């Protein structure tokens, strides 16, 4: 079984201007230890306007936290007012780009095809996509979780080579659990993450499925992180609300110490 390093990512959404972002990363770096960085990959995903400041901070202070973005456009350049190209993020030493977050899909009309184009653009720019999938409450209640999630995985990975799939991260985020304080039970989250992995196996082969990292996201907190992270198909967490407080986020990164 390949070594899937845990990845804990903080999705700050539209929070923290660049001054607040610098403070938050500094605080986080005071909390995290060498042992944490040895065990876990950590990324922060600030708004675009903060990225250059955080890049400079991470490099000048040699903080081994990876820089992430929350979105990008799929075209390399052009007349797309307000958009940011993947290559521009790569130039700022961004490592991970969240693609197809449910808020982008629901509030900004991102389709599976757009998500697929973004995944390819991020890979082309030599960064790692964190591709989000997940069902709504209605879909869950209508027993459509598997169809929805497997469909999003297949569509998002269309035309992506197996070795590229192997390098990716897929985040399973049940939409009803995002920012609501509700979360999937560890067993439910595990079942859907296992489905994501078997869908990857069908699409890209067993090696890619064994290597791809799968995160769970949706109301992850210091208290529930240890049990979620103990599930065999959960390799990390995509954390929204709790990543805004450096103390809470550090305790999630330190899930192996037992949570609350
Ligand atoms: P939450 O958000 O942790 O606040 O539920 C997760 C996400 O949207 O990535």
PDB file of C-alpha atoms and ligand atoms in Angstrom:
ATOM      1  CA  UNK A   1       0.000   0.000   0.000  1.00  0.00           C
ATOM      2  CA  UNK A   2       1.534   3.350  -0.991  1.00  0.00           C
ATOM      3  CA  UNK A   3       2.303   5.850   1.684  1.00  0.00           C
ATOM      4  CA  UNK A   4      -0.512   8.385   1.536  1.00  0.00           C
ATOM      5  CA  UNK A   5       0.686  11.306   3.598  1.00  0.00           C
ATOM      6  CA  UNK A   6      -2.145  12.961   5.502  1.00  0.00           C
ATOM      7  CA  UNK A   7      -3.042  16.412   4.155  1.00  0.00           C
ATOM      8  CA  UNK A   8      -4.863  18.910   6.358  1.00  0.00           C
ATOM      9  CA  UNK A   9      -5.976  21.978   4.388  1.00  0.00           C
ATOM     10  CA  UNK A  10      -7.469  25.211   5.660  1.00  0.00           C
ATOM     11  CA  UNK A  11      -9.986  26.766   3.278  1.00  0.00           C
ATOM     12  CA  UNK A  12     -10.374  30.335   4.479  1.00  0.00           C
ATOM     13  CA  UNK A  13     -13.055  31.191   1.907  1.00  0.00           C
ATOM     14  CA  UNK A  14     -13.664  34.985   1.773  1.00  0.00           C
ATOM     15  CA  UNK A  15     -12.169  35.655   5.213  1.00  0.00           C
ATOM     16  CA  UNK A  16      -8.917  37.324   6.361  1.00  0.00           C
ATOM     17  CA  UNK A  17      -7.401  40.293   4.544  1.00  0.00           C
ATOM     18  CA  UNK A  18      -3.659  40.036   4.007  1.00  0.00           C
ATOM     19  CA  UNK A  19      -2.783  41.514   7.424  1.00  0.00           C
ATOM     20  CA  UNK A  20      -5.071  39.029   9.188  1.00  0.00           C
ATOM     21  CA  UNK A  21      -3.745  36.227   6.999  1.00  0.00           C
ATOM     22  CA  UNK A  22      -0.141  36.960   7.999  1.00  0.00           C
ATOM     23  CA  UNK A  23      -1.103  36.935  11.676  1.00  0.00           C
ATOM     24  CA  UNK A  24      -2.998  33.696  11.308  1.00  0.00           C
ATOM     25  CA  UNK A  25      -0.101  31.888   9.605  1.00  0.00           C
ATOM     26  CA  UNK A  26       2.371  33.250  12.167  1.00  0.00           C
ATOM     27  CA  UNK A  27       0.174  31.967  14.998  1.00  0.00           C
ATOM     28  CA  UNK A  28      -0.185  28.610  13.310  1.00  0.00           C
ATOM     29  CA  UNK A  29       3.576  28.326  12.907  1.00  0.00           C
ATOM     30  CA  UNK A  30       4.098  28.988  16.652  1.00  0.00           C
ATOM     31  CA  UNK A  31       1.692  26.131  17.418  1.00  0.00           C
ATOM     32  CA  UNK A  32       3.009  23.505  15.017  1.00  0.00           C
ATOM     33  CA  UNK A  33       6.114  21.463  15.755  1.00  0.00           C
ATOM     34  CA  UNK A  34       8.728  19.626  13.724  1.00  0.00           C
ATOM     35  CA  UNK A  35       6.916  16.373  14.559  1.00  0.00           C
ATOM     36  CA  UNK A  36       3.673  17.737  13.113  1.00  0.00           C
ATOM     37  CA  UNK A  37       5.346  18.602   9.815  1.00  0.00           C
ATOM     38  CA  UNK A  38       6.980  15.178   9.721  1.00  0.00           C
ATOM     39  CA  UNK A  39       3.635  13.432  10.073  1.00  0.00           C
ATOM     40  CA  UNK A  40       1.269  15.677   8.157  1.00  0.00           C
ATOM     41  CA  UNK A  41       1.223  17.962   5.104  1.00  0.00           C
ATOM     42  CA  UNK A  42      -0.473  21.250   5.941  1.00  0.00           C
ATOM     43  CA  UNK A  43      -1.845  23.797   3.465  1.00  0.00           C
ATOM     44  CA  UNK A  44      -3.572  27.157   3.837  1.00  0.00           C
ATOM     45  CA  UNK A  45      -5.874  28.546   1.143  1.00  0.00           C
ATOM     46  CA  UNK A  46      -6.278  32.307   1.583  1.00  0.00           C
ATOM     47  CA  UNK A  47      -8.131  34.657  -0.773  1.00  0.00           C
ATOM     48  CA  UNK A  48      -6.132  35.651  -3.879  1.00  0.00           C
ATOM     49  CA  UNK A  49      -5.193  39.072  -2.471  1.00  0.00           C
ATOM     50  CA  UNK A  50      -3.266  37.430   0.405  1.00  0.00           C
ATOM     51  CA  UNK A  51      -1.274  34.898  -1.564  1.00  0.00           C
ATOM     52  CA  UNK A  52       1.802  37.005  -2.314  1.00  0.00           C
ATOM     53  CA  UNK A  53       2.097  38.105   1.340  1.00  0.00           C
ATOM     54  CA  UNK A  54       1.792  34.545   2.605  1.00  0.00           C
ATOM     55  CA  UNK A  55       4.293  33.282   0.051  1.00  0.00           C
ATOM     56  CA  UNK A  56       6.841  35.828   1.312  1.00  0.00           C
ATOM     57  CA  UNK A  57       6.144  34.966   4.957  1.00  0.00           C
ATOM     58  CA  UNK A  58       6.437  31.194   4.449  1.00  0.00           C
ATOM     59  CA  UNK A  59       9.682  31.574   2.530  1.00  0.00           C
ATOM     60  CA  UNK A  60      11.369  34.176   4.720  1.00  0.00           C
ATOM     61  CA  UNK A  61      10.496  32.383   7.975  1.00  0.00           C
ATOM     62  CA  UNK A  62      11.042  28.921   6.443  1.00  0.00           C
ATOM     63  CA  UNK A  63       7.621  27.735   7.621  1.00  0.00           C
ATOM     64  CA  UNK A  64       6.915  24.303   6.064  1.00  0.00           C
ATOM     65  CA  UNK A  65       3.231  25.025   5.409  1.00  0.00           C
ATOM     66  CA  UNK A  66       2.163  24.734   1.766  1.00  0.00           C
ATOM     67  CA  UNK A  67       0.424  27.568   0.009  1.00  0.00           C
ATOM     68  CA  UNK A  68      -2.950  26.896  -1.583  1.00  0.00           C
ATOM     69  CA  UNK A  69      -5.571  28.750  -3.616  1.00  0.00           C
ATOM     70  CA  UNK A  70      -9.354  28.388  -3.635  1.00  0.00           C
ATOM     71  CA  UNK A  71     -10.050  28.562  -7.358  1.00  0.00           C
ATOM     72  CA  UNK A  72      -8.561  29.420 -10.748  1.00  0.00           C
ATOM     73  CA  UNK A  73      -9.627  29.784 -14.366  1.00  0.00           C
ATOM     74  CA  UNK A  74      -8.828  27.070 -16.902  1.00  0.00           C
ATOM     75  CA  UNK A  75      -7.542  29.297 -19.691  1.00  0.00           C
ATOM     76  CA  UNK A  76      -3.863  30.320 -19.534  1.00  0.00           C
ATOM     77  CA  UNK A  77      -4.668  33.980 -20.290  1.00  0.00           C
ATOM     78  CA  UNK A  78      -7.130  36.169 -22.138  1.00  0.00           C
ATOM     79  CA  UNK A  79     -10.136  38.450 -21.889  1.00  0.00           C
ATOM     80  CA  UNK A  80     -11.657  36.977 -18.707  1.00  0.00           C
ATOM     81  CA  UNK A  81     -12.187  39.995 -16.458  1.00  0.00           C
ATOM     82  CA  UNK A  82     -11.804  39.147 -12.801  1.00  0.00           C
ATOM     83  CA  UNK A  83     -10.311  35.691 -13.318  1.00  0.00           C
ATOM     84  CA  UNK A  84      -6.916  34.290 -12.296  1.00  0.00           C
ATOM     85  CA  UNK A  85      -4.998  31.721 -14.369  1.00  0.00           C
ATOM     86  CA  UNK A  86      -3.442  28.588 -12.886  1.00  0.00           C
ATOM     87  CA  UNK A  87      -0.023  29.638 -14.207  1.00  0.00           C
ATOM     88  CA  UNK A  88      -0.229  32.895 -12.234  1.00  0.00           C
ATOM     89  CA  UNK A  89      -0.723  30.901  -9.044  1.00  0.00           C
ATOM     90  CA  UNK A  90       2.152  28.572  -9.881  1.00  0.00           C
ATOM     91  CA  UNK A  91       4.416  31.642 -10.172  1.00  0.00           C
ATOM     92  CA  UNK A  92       3.556  32.446  -6.548  1.00  0.00           C
ATOM     93  CA  UNK A  93       4.660  28.961  -5.463  1.00  0.00           C
ATOM     94  CA  UNK A  94       1.126  27.779  -4.883  1.00  0.00           C
ATOM     95  CA  UNK A  95       1.102  23.992  -4.420  1.00  0.00           C
ATOM     96  CA  UNK A  96      -2.584  23.075  -4.091  1.00  0.00           C
ATOM     97  CA  UNK A  97      -5.624  24.583  -5.808  1.00  0.00           C
ATOM     98  CA  UNK A  98      -9.161  23.773  -4.625  1.00  0.00           C
ATOM     99  CA  UNK A  99     -11.332  23.076  -7.664  1.00  0.00           C
ATOM    100  CA  UNK A 100     -15.099  22.679  -7.791  1.00  0.00           C
ATOM    101  CA  UNK A 101     -15.849  23.567  -4.184  1.00  0.00           C
ATOM    102  CA  UNK A 102     -19.596  23.176  -3.639  1.00  0.00           C
ATOM    103  CA  UNK A 103     -19.916  26.937  -3.048  1.00  0.00           C
ATOM    104  CA  UNK A 104     -18.422  27.537  -6.507  1.00  0.00           C
ATOM    105  CA  UNK A 105     -20.716  24.927  -8.022  1.00  0.00           C
ATOM    106  CA  UNK A 106     -23.856  26.175  -6.257  1.00  0.00           C
ATOM    107  CA  UNK A 107     -23.328  29.942  -6.049  1.00  0.00           C
ATOM    108  CA  UNK A 108     -21.271  30.544  -9.186  1.00  0.00           C
ATOM    109  CA  UNK A 109     -22.681  27.937 -11.537  1.00  0.00           C
ATOM    110  CA  UNK A 110     -19.602  25.780 -12.009  1.00  0.00           C
ATOM    111  CA  UNK A 111     -20.442  22.686 -14.020  1.00  0.00           C
ATOM    112  CA  UNK A 112     -18.673  19.320 -14.041  1.00  0.00           C
ATOM    113  CA  UNK A 113     -17.138  20.316 -17.358  1.00  0.00           C
ATOM    114  CA  UNK A 114     -15.693  23.534 -15.937  1.00  0.00           C
ATOM    115  CA  UNK A 115     -14.361  21.609 -12.960  1.00  0.00           C
ATOM    116  CA  UNK A 116     -12.725  19.108 -15.305  1.00  0.00           C
ATOM    117  CA  UNK A 117     -11.114  21.946 -17.300  1.00  0.00           C
ATOM    118  CA  UNK A 118      -9.796  23.489 -14.098  1.00  0.00           C
ATOM    119  CA  UNK A 119      -8.374  20.157 -12.888  1.00  0.00           C
ATOM    120  CA  UNK A 120      -6.467  19.854 -16.173  1.00  0.00           C
ATOM    121  CA  UNK A 121      -5.245  23.468 -16.012  1.00  0.00           C
ATOM    122  CA  UNK A 122      -3.937  23.022 -12.467  1.00  0.00           C
ATOM    123  CA  UNK A 123      -2.106  19.822 -13.418  1.00  0.00           C
ATOM    124  CA  UNK A 124      -0.658  21.480 -16.515  1.00  0.00           C
ATOM    125  CA  UNK A 125       0.716  24.267 -14.322  1.00  0.00           C
ATOM    126  CA  UNK A 126       2.377  21.553 -12.177  1.00  0.00           C
ATOM    127  CA  UNK A 127       0.260  22.103  -9.096  1.00  0.00           C
ATOM    128  CA  UNK A 128      -2.043  19.674  -7.301  1.00  0.00           C
ATOM    129  CA  UNK A 129      -5.811  19.998  -7.638  1.00  0.00           C
ATOM    130  CA  UNK A 130      -7.995  19.357  -4.608  1.00  0.00           C
ATOM    131  CA  UNK A 131     -11.163  18.398  -6.482  1.00  0.00           C
ATOM    132  CA  UNK A 132     -14.312  18.661  -4.357  1.00  0.00           C
ATOM    133  CA  UNK A 133     -17.331  16.392  -4.690  1.00  0.00           C
ATOM    134  CA  UNK A 134     -20.414  15.930  -2.527  1.00  0.00           C
ATOM    135  CA  UNK A 135     -24.172  15.564  -2.371  1.00  0.00           C
ATOM    136  CA  UNK A 136     -26.904  17.929  -1.174  1.00  0.00           C
ATOM    137  CA  UNK A 137     -29.275  17.044   1.657  1.00  0.00           C
ATOM    138  CA  UNK A 138     -32.088  16.346  -0.841  1.00  0.00           C
ATOM    139  CA  UNK A 139     -29.860  13.994  -2.788  1.00  0.00           C
ATOM    140  CA  UNK A 140     -28.819  12.219   0.381  1.00  0.00           C
ATOM    141  CA  UNK A 141     -32.414  11.790   1.487  1.00  0.00           C
ATOM    142  CA  UNK A 142     -33.362  10.474  -1.960  1.00  0.00           C
ATOM    143  CA  UNK A 143     -30.562   7.873  -1.693  1.00  0.00           C
ATOM    144  CA  UNK A 144     -28.622   9.480  -4.519  1.00  0.00           C
ATOM    145  CA  UNK A 145     -25.345  10.051  -2.703  1.00  0.00           C
ATOM    146  CA  UNK A 146     -23.471   7.340  -4.572  1.00  0.00           C
ATOM    147  CA  UNK A 147     -24.763   8.310  -8.008  1.00  0.00           C
ATOM    148  CA  UNK A 148     -24.008  11.980  -7.445  1.00  0.00           C
ATOM    149  CA  UNK A 149     -20.537  11.543  -5.971  1.00  0.00           C
ATOM    150  CA  UNK A 150     -19.383   8.842  -8.384  1.00  0.00           C
ATOM    151  CA  UNK A 151     -20.735  10.928 -11.286  1.00  0.00           C
ATOM    152  CA  UNK A 152     -18.777  13.990 -10.150  1.00  0.00           C
ATOM    153  CA  UNK A 153     -15.603  11.936  -9.769  1.00  0.00           C
ATOM    154  CA  UNK A 154     -15.921  10.432 -13.255  1.00  0.00           C
ATOM    155  CA  UNK A 155     -16.760  13.778 -14.886  1.00  0.00           C
ATOM    156  CA  UNK A 156     -14.035  15.674 -13.040  1.00  0.00           C
ATOM    157  CA  UNK A 157     -11.356  13.181 -14.051  1.00  0.00           C
ATOM    158  CA  UNK A 158     -12.326  12.903 -17.737  1.00  0.00           C
ATOM    159  CA  UNK A 159      -9.216  12.838 -19.898  1.00  0.00           C
ATOM    160  CA  UNK A 160      -6.824  12.983 -16.927  1.00  0.00           C
ATOM    161  CA  UNK A 161      -3.982  10.428 -17.162  1.00  0.00           C
ATOM    162  CA  UNK A 162      -3.833   7.735 -14.448  1.00  0.00           C
ATOM    163  CA  UNK A 163      -0.443   8.958 -13.177  1.00  0.00           C
ATOM    164  CA  UNK A 164      -1.876  12.456 -12.845  1.00  0.00           C
ATOM    165  CA  UNK A 165      -4.922  11.134 -11.014  1.00  0.00           C
ATOM    166  CA  UNK A 166      -2.516   9.387  -8.630  1.00  0.00           C
ATOM    167  CA  UNK A 167      -0.958  12.746  -7.724  1.00  0.00           C
ATOM    168  CA  UNK A 168      -4.290  14.444  -7.009  1.00  0.00           C
ATOM    169  CA  UNK A 169      -6.396  15.081  -3.946  1.00  0.00           C
ATOM    170  CA  UNK A 170     -10.169  14.536  -3.954  1.00  0.00           C
ATOM    171  CA  UNK A 171     -12.207  16.104  -1.152  1.00  0.00           C
ATOM    172  CA  UNK A 172     -15.507  14.499  -0.239  1.00  0.00           C
ATOM    173  CA  UNK A 173     -17.625  17.284   1.234  1.00  0.00           C
ATOM    174  CA  UNK A 174     -21.294  16.504   1.845  1.00  0.00           C
ATOM    175  CA  UNK A 175     -22.888  19.895   1.163  1.00  0.00           C
ATOM    176  CA  UNK A 176     -25.310  19.584   4.080  1.00  0.00           C
ATOM    177  CA  UNK A 177     -22.309  19.323   6.434  1.00  0.00           C
ATOM    178  CA  UNK A 178     -20.478  22.466   5.284  1.00  0.00           C
ATOM    179  CA  UNK A 179     -20.582  25.306   7.784  1.00  0.00           C
ATOM    180  CA  UNK A 180     -23.620  23.781   9.500  1.00  0.00           C
ATOM    181  CA  UNK A 181     -22.012  22.089  12.477  1.00  0.00           C
ATOM    182  CA  UNK A 182     -23.504  18.837  11.142  1.00  0.00           C
ATOM    183  CA  UNK A 183     -21.055  16.256   9.987  1.00  0.00           C
ATOM    184  CA  UNK A 184     -21.170  12.857   8.448  1.00  0.00           C
ATOM    185  CA  UNK A 185     -20.498  10.133  10.989  1.00  0.00           C
ATOM    186  CA  UNK A 186     -17.002   8.732  10.555  1.00  0.00           C
ATOM    187  CA  UNK A 187     -18.547   5.494   9.232  1.00  0.00           C
ATOM    188  CA  UNK A 188     -20.692   7.357   6.668  1.00  0.00           C
ATOM    189  CA  UNK A 189     -17.766   9.530   5.602  1.00  0.00           C
ATOM    190  CA  UNK A 190     -15.596   6.421   5.270  1.00  0.00           C
ATOM    191  CA  UNK A 191     -18.221   4.661   3.140  1.00  0.00           C
ATOM    192  CA  UNK A 192     -18.397   7.541   0.648  1.00  0.00           C
ATOM    193  CA  UNK A 193     -14.615   8.002   0.594  1.00  0.00           C
ATOM    194  CA  UNK A 194     -14.286   4.257  -0.169  1.00  0.00           C
ATOM    195  CA  UNK A 195     -16.769   4.760  -3.010  1.00  0.00           C
ATOM    196  CA  UNK A 196     -14.643   7.647  -4.323  1.00  0.00           C
ATOM    197  CA  UNK A 197     -11.591   5.376  -4.267  1.00  0.00           C
ATOM    198  CA  UNK A 198     -13.322   2.499  -6.035  1.00  0.00           C
ATOM    199  CA  UNK A 199     -14.641   4.924  -8.660  1.00  0.00           C
ATOM    200  CA  UNK A 200     -11.075   6.147  -9.217  1.00  0.00           C
ATOM    201  CA  UNK A 201      -9.995   2.488  -9.552  1.00  0.00           C
ATOM    202  CA  UNK A 202     -12.577   1.871 -12.281  1.00  0.00           C
ATOM    203  CA  UNK A 203     -11.639   5.033 -14.108  1.00  0.00           C
ATOM    204  CA  UNK A 204      -7.859   5.223 -13.694  1.00  0.00           C
ATOM    205  CA  UNK A 205      -6.758   1.833 -12.377  1.00  0.00           C
ATOM    206  CA  UNK A 206      -5.748   0.304  -9.068  1.00  0.00           C
ATOM    207  CA  UNK A 207      -2.417   2.147  -8.749  1.00  0.00           C
ATOM    208  CA  UNK A 208      -4.036   5.564  -9.091  1.00  0.00           C
ATOM    209  CA  UNK A 209      -6.766   4.567  -6.624  1.00  0.00           C
ATOM    210  CA  UNK A 210      -4.211   3.408  -4.070  1.00  0.00           C
ATOM    211  CA  UNK A 211      -2.219   6.630  -4.390  1.00  0.00           C
ATOM    212  CA  UNK A 212      -4.896   9.345  -4.675  1.00  0.00           C
ATOM    213  CA  UNK A 213      -5.432  11.194  -1.410  1.00  0.00           C
ATOM    214  CA  UNK A 214      -9.010  11.620  -0.251  1.00  0.00           C
ATOM    215  CA  UNK A 215      -9.979  14.333   2.220  1.00  0.00           C
ATOM    216  CA  UNK A 216     -13.195  14.620   4.181  1.00  0.00           C
ATOM    217  CA  UNK A 217     -14.634  18.108   4.636  1.00  0.00           C
ATOM    218  CA  UNK A 218     -17.689  19.483   6.427  1.00  0.00           C
ATOM    219  CA  UNK A 219     -17.612  20.776  10.012  1.00  0.00           C
ATOM    220  CA  UNK A 220     -14.270  19.175  10.854  1.00  0.00           C
ATOM    221  CA  UNK A 221     -13.263  20.318  14.356  1.00  0.00           C
ATOM    222  CA  UNK A 222     -10.502  19.409  16.831  1.00  0.00           C
ATOM    223  CA  UNK A 223     -12.969  17.071  18.587  1.00  0.00           C
ATOM    224  CA  UNK A 224     -14.033  14.988  15.583  1.00  0.00           C
ATOM    225  CA  UNK A 225     -10.792  15.038  13.569  1.00  0.00           C
ATOM    226  CA  UNK A 226      -9.134  12.018  15.265  1.00  0.00           C
ATOM    227  CA  UNK A 227     -12.022   9.640  14.542  1.00  0.00           C
ATOM    228  CA  UNK A 228     -12.456  10.884  10.975  1.00  0.00           C
ATOM    229  CA  UNK A 229      -8.718  10.616  10.292  1.00  0.00           C
ATOM    230  CA  UNK A 230      -8.672   7.055  11.675  1.00  0.00           C
ATOM    231  CA  UNK A 231     -10.851   5.842   8.767  1.00  0.00           C
ATOM    232  CA  UNK A 232      -8.895   3.814   6.211  1.00  0.00           C
ATOM    233  CA  UNK A 233      -9.991   5.804   3.144  1.00  0.00           C
ATOM    234  CA  UNK A 234      -9.784   9.258   4.727  1.00  0.00           C
ATOM    235  CA  UNK A 235      -6.313  10.705   4.150  1.00  0.00           C
ATOM    236  CA  UNK A 236      -6.920  14.264   5.215  1.00  0.00           C
ATOM    237  CA  UNK A 237      -9.361  17.033   5.984  1.00  0.00           C
ATOM    238  CA  UNK A 238     -10.520  20.155   4.158  1.00  0.00           C
ATOM    239  CA  UNK A 239     -11.363  22.513   6.987  1.00  0.00           C
ATOM    240  CA  UNK A 240     -13.375  25.710   6.591  1.00  0.00           C
ATOM    241  CA  UNK A 241     -14.633  27.502   9.719  1.00  0.00           C
ATOM    242  CA  UNK A 242     -12.248  25.861  12.166  1.00  0.00           C
ATOM    243  CA  UNK A 243      -9.208  26.811  10.054  1.00  0.00           C
ATOM    244  CA  UNK A 244      -9.804  30.535  10.672  1.00  0.00           C
ATOM    245  CA  UNK A 245      -8.697  30.156  14.288  1.00  0.00           C
ATOM    246  CA  UNK A 246      -5.026  29.174  14.265  1.00  0.00           C
ATOM    247  CA  UNK A 247      -5.388  27.358  17.600  1.00  0.00           C
ATOM    248  CA  UNK A 248      -8.242  25.166  16.384  1.00  0.00           C
ATOM    249  CA  UNK A 249      -6.567  24.505  13.063  1.00  0.00           C
ATOM    250  CA  UNK A 250      -3.321  23.491  14.802  1.00  0.00           C
ATOM    251  CA  UNK A 251      -5.264  21.082  17.018  1.00  0.00           C
ATOM    252  CA  UNK A 252      -6.816  19.509  13.919  1.00  0.00           C
ATOM    253  CA  UNK A 253      -3.348  19.140  12.349  1.00  0.00           C
ATOM    254  CA  UNK A 254      -2.371  17.453  15.630  1.00  0.00           C
ATOM    255  CA  UNK A 255      -5.313  15.009  15.428  1.00  0.00           C
ATOM    256  CA  UNK A 256      -2.944  12.155  16.223  1.00  0.00           C
ATOM    257  CA  UNK A 257      -2.584  13.564  19.757  1.00  0.00           C
ATOM    258  CA  UNK A 258      -6.259  12.853  20.411  1.00  0.00           C
ATOM    259  CA  UNK A 259      -8.336  16.009  19.754  1.00  0.00           C
ATOM    260  CA  UNK A 260     -10.125  17.800  22.609  1.00  0.00           C
TER     261      UNK A 260
HETATM  262  P1  LIG B   1     -16.580  23.894   7.158  1.00  0.00           P
HETATM  263  O1  LIG B   1     -16.218  24.089   5.599  1.00  0.00           O
HETATM  264  O2  LIG B   1     -15.383  23.191   7.800  1.00  0.00           O
HETATM  265  O3  LIG B   1     -16.777  25.278   7.698  1.00  0.00           O
HETATM  266  O4  LIG B   1     -17.803  23.044   7.230  1.00  0.00           O
HETATM  267  C1  LIG B   1     -15.569  23.094   4.857  1.00  0.00           C
HETATM  268  C2  LIG B   1     -15.351  23.579   3.433  1.00  0.00           C
HETATM  269  O5  LIG B   1     -16.231  24.259   2.885  1.00  0.00           O
HETATM  270  O6  LIG B   1     -14.302  23.280   2.808  1.00  0.00           O
END
